[in-house]
mmCIF file of C-alpha atoms in Angstrom:
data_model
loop_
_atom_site.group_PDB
_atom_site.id
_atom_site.type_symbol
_atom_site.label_atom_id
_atom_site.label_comp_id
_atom_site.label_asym_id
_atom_site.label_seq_id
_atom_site.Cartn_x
_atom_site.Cartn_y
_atom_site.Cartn_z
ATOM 1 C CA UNK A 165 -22.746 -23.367 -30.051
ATOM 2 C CA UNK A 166 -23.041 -22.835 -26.882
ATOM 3 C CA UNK A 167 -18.989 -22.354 -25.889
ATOM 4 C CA UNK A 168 -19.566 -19.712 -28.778
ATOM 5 C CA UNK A 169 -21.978 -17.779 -26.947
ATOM 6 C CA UNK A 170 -20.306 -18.178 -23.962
ATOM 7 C CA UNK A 171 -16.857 -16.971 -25.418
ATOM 8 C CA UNK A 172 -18.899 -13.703 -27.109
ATOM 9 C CA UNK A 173 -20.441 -12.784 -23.962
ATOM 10 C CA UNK A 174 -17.373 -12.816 -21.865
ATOM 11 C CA UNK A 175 -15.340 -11.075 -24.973
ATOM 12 C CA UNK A 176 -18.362 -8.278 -24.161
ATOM 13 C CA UNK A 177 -17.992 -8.319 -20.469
ATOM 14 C CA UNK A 178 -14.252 -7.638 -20.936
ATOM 15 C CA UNK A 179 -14.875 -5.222 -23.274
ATOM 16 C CA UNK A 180 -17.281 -3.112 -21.320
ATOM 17 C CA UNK A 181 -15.391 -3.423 -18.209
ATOM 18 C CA UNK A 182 -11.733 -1.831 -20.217
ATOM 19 C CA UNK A 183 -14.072 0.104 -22.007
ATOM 20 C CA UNK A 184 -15.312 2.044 -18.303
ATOM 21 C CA UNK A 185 -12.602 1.607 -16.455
ATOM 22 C CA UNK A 186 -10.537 3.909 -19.456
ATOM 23 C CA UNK A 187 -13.251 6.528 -19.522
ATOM 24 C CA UNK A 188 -12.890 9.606 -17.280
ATOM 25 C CA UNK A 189 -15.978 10.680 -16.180
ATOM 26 C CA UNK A 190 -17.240 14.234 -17.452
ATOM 27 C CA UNK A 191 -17.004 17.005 -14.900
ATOM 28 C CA UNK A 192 -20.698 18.266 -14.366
ATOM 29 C CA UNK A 193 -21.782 21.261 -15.187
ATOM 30 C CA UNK A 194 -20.209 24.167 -13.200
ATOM 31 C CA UNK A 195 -21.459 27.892 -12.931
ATOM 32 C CA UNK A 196 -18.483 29.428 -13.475
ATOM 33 C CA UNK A 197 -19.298 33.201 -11.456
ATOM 34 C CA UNK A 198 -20.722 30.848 -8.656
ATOM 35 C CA UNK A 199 -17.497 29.476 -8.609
ATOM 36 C CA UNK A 200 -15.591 32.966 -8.288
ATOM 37 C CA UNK A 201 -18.447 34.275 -5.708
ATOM 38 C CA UNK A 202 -17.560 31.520 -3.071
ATOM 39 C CA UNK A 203 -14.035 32.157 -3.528
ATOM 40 C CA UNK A 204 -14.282 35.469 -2.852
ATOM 41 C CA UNK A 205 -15.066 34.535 0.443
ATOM 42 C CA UNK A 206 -11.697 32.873 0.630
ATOM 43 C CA UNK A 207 -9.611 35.212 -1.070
ATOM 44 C CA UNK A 208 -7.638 37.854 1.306
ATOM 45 C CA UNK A 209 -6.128 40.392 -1.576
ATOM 46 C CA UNK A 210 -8.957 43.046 -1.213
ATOM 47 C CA UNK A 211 -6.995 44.804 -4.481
ATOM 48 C CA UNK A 212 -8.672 42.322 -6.789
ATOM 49 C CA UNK A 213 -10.965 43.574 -9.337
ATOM 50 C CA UNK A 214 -13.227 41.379 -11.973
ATOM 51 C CA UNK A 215 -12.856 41.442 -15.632
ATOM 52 C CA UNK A 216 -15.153 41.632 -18.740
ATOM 53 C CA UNK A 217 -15.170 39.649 -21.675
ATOM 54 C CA UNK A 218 -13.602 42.796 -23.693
ATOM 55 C CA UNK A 219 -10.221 41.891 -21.266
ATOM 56 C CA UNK A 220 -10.239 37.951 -22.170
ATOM 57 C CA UNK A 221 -8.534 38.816 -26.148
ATOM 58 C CA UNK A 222 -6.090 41.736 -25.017
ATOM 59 C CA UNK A 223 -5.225 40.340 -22.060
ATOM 60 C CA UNK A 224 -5.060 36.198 -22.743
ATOM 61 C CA UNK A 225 -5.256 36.020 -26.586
ATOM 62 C CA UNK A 226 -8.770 34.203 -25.695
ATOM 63 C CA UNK A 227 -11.324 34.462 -28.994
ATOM 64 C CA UNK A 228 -14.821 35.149 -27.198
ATOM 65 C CA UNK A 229 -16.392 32.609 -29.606
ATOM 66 C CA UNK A 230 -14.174 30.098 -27.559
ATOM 67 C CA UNK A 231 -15.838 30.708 -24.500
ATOM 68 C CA UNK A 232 -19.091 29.373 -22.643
ATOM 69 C CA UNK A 233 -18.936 31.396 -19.806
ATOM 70 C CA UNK A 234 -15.928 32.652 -17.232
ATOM 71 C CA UNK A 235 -15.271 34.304 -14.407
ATOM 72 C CA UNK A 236 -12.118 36.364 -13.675
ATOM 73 C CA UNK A 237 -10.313 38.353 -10.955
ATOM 74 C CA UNK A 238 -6.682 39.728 -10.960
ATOM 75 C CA UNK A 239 -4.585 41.675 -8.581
ATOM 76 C CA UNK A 240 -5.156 45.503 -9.820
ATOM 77 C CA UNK A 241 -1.835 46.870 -8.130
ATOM 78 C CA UNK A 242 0.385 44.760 -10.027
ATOM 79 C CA UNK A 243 2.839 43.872 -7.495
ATOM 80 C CA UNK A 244 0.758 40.968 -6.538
ATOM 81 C CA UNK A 245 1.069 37.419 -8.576
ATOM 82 C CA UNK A 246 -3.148 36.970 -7.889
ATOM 83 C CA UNK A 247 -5.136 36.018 -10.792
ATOM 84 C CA UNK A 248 -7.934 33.536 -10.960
ATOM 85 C CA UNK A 249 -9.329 32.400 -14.114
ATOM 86 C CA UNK A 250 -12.090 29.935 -14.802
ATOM 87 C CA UNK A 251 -13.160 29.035 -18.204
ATOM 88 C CA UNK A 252 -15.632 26.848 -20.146
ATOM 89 C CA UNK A 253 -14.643 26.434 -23.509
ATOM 90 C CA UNK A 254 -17.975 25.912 -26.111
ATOM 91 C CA UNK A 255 -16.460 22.325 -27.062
ATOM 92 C CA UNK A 256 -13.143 20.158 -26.337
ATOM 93 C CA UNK A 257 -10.929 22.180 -29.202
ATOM 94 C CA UNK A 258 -11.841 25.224 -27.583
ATOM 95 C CA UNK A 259 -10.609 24.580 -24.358
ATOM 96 C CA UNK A 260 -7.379 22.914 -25.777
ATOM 97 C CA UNK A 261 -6.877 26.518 -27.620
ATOM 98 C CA UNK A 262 -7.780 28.005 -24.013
ATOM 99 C CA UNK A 263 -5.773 26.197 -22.131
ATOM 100 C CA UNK A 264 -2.709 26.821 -24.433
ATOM 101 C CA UNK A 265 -2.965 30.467 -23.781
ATOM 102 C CA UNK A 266 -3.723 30.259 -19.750
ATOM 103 C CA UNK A 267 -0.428 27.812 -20.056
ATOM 104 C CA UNK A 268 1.515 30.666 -22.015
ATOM 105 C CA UNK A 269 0.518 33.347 -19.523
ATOM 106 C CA UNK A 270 1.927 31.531 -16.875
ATOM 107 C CA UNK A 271 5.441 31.160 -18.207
ATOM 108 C CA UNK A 272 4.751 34.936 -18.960
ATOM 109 C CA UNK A 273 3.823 35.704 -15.013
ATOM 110 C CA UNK A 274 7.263 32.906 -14.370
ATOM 111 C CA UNK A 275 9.779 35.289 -16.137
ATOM 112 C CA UNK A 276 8.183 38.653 -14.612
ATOM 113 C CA UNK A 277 8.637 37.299 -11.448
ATOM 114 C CA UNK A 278 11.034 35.335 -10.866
ATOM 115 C CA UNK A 279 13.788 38.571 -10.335
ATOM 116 C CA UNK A 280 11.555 40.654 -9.577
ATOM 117 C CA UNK A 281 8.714 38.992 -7.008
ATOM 118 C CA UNK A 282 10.554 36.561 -5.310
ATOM 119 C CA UNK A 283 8.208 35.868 -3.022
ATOM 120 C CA UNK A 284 5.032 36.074 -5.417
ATOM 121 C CA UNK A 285 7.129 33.541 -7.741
ATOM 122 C CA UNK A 286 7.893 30.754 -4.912
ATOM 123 C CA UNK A 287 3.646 31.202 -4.488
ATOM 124 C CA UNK A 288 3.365 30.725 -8.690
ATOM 125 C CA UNK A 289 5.348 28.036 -8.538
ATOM 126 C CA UNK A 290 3.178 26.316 -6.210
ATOM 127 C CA UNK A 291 0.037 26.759 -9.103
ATOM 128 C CA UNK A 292 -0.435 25.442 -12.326
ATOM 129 C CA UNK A 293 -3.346 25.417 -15.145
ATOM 130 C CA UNK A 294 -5.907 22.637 -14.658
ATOM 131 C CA UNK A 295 -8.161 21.565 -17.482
ATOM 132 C CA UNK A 296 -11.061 19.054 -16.849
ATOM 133 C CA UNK A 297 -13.240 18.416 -19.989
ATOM 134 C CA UNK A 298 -14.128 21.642 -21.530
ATOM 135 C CA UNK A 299 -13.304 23.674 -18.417
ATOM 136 C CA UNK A 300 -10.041 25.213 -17.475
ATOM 137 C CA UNK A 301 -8.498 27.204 -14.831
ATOM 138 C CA UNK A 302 -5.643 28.818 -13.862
ATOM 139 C CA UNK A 303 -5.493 29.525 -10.340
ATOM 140 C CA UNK A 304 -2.581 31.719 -9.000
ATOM 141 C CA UNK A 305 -2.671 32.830 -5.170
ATOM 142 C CA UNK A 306 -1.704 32.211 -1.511
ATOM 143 C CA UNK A 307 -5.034 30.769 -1.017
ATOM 144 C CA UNK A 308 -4.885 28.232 -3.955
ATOM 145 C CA UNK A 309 -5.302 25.005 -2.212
ATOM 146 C CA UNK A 310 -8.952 26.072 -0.808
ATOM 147 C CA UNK A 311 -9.835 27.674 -3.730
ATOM 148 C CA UNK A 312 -8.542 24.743 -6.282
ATOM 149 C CA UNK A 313 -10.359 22.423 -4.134
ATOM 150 C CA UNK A 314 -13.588 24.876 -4.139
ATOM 151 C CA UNK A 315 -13.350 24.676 -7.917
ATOM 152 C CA UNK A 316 -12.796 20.675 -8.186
ATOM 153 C CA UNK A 317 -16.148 20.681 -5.804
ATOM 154 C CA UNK A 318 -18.270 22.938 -7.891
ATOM 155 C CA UNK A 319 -17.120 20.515 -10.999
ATOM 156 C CA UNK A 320 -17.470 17.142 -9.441
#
């Protein structure tokens, strides 16, 4: 009997320990214009302007029902590759469906530039989209290290 008990409770021990050690912890939660008003402060393109909700289906093919909150800034003269968008989607399928379309306007911003913005495409190339939990992000700019690692911060 006792060998029994013995036997469960290290089957449970085991169990527990796979069972944490397998789990990713949840980012916490992240005020997304916070975000995008200390990297402002880090950002050197003074031609970026915000955008509005209206923008996020025209621009992204982002449904507004997918989205928690955001903040957004892109390069308004369009010869710069800038654009910095952080999303929260309103559950996990929402920010799969978000992240799809950040990942398809980055091959978009990868064929306009490669012939035509050399140098703005060797800086996209060093970005990507980054999705933690419901939260996403697509980051494009010289400054992307500091302001990656201001958004990582701000989500734990």
């Amino acid at each position: 009997m006792m060998k029994r008990i013995s036997l469960l409770l290290l089957a449970l021990l085991t169990a527990s320990f796979l069972w944490t050690g397998c789990s990713k912890p949840a980012p916490k939660e992240a005020d997304l214009p916070s975000v995008m008003d200390a990297m402002k402060k880090k950002i050197t393109n003074t031609q970026m302007m915000d955008l509005s909700a209206d923008d996020l289906m025209p621009n992204y093919g982002i449904a507004e029902q997918d989205v928690q909150q955001f903040a957004a800034r892109v390069d308004s003269t369009g010869t710069k590759g800038d654009e910095i968008l952080l999303l929260e989607g309103t559950d996990g399928a929402a920010a799969g469906r978000i992240e799809e379309k950040l990942n398809a306007r980055y091959r978009q911003k990868e064929i306009e530039m490669k012939d035509y913005l050399p140098e703005e495409y060797a800086m996209l190339k060093k970005c990507s989209v980054e999705r933690s939990g419901n939260y996403v992000a697509l980051i494009v700019s010289p400054q992307a290290g500091d302001l990656e690692n201001i958004y990582r911060d701000a989500l734990g």
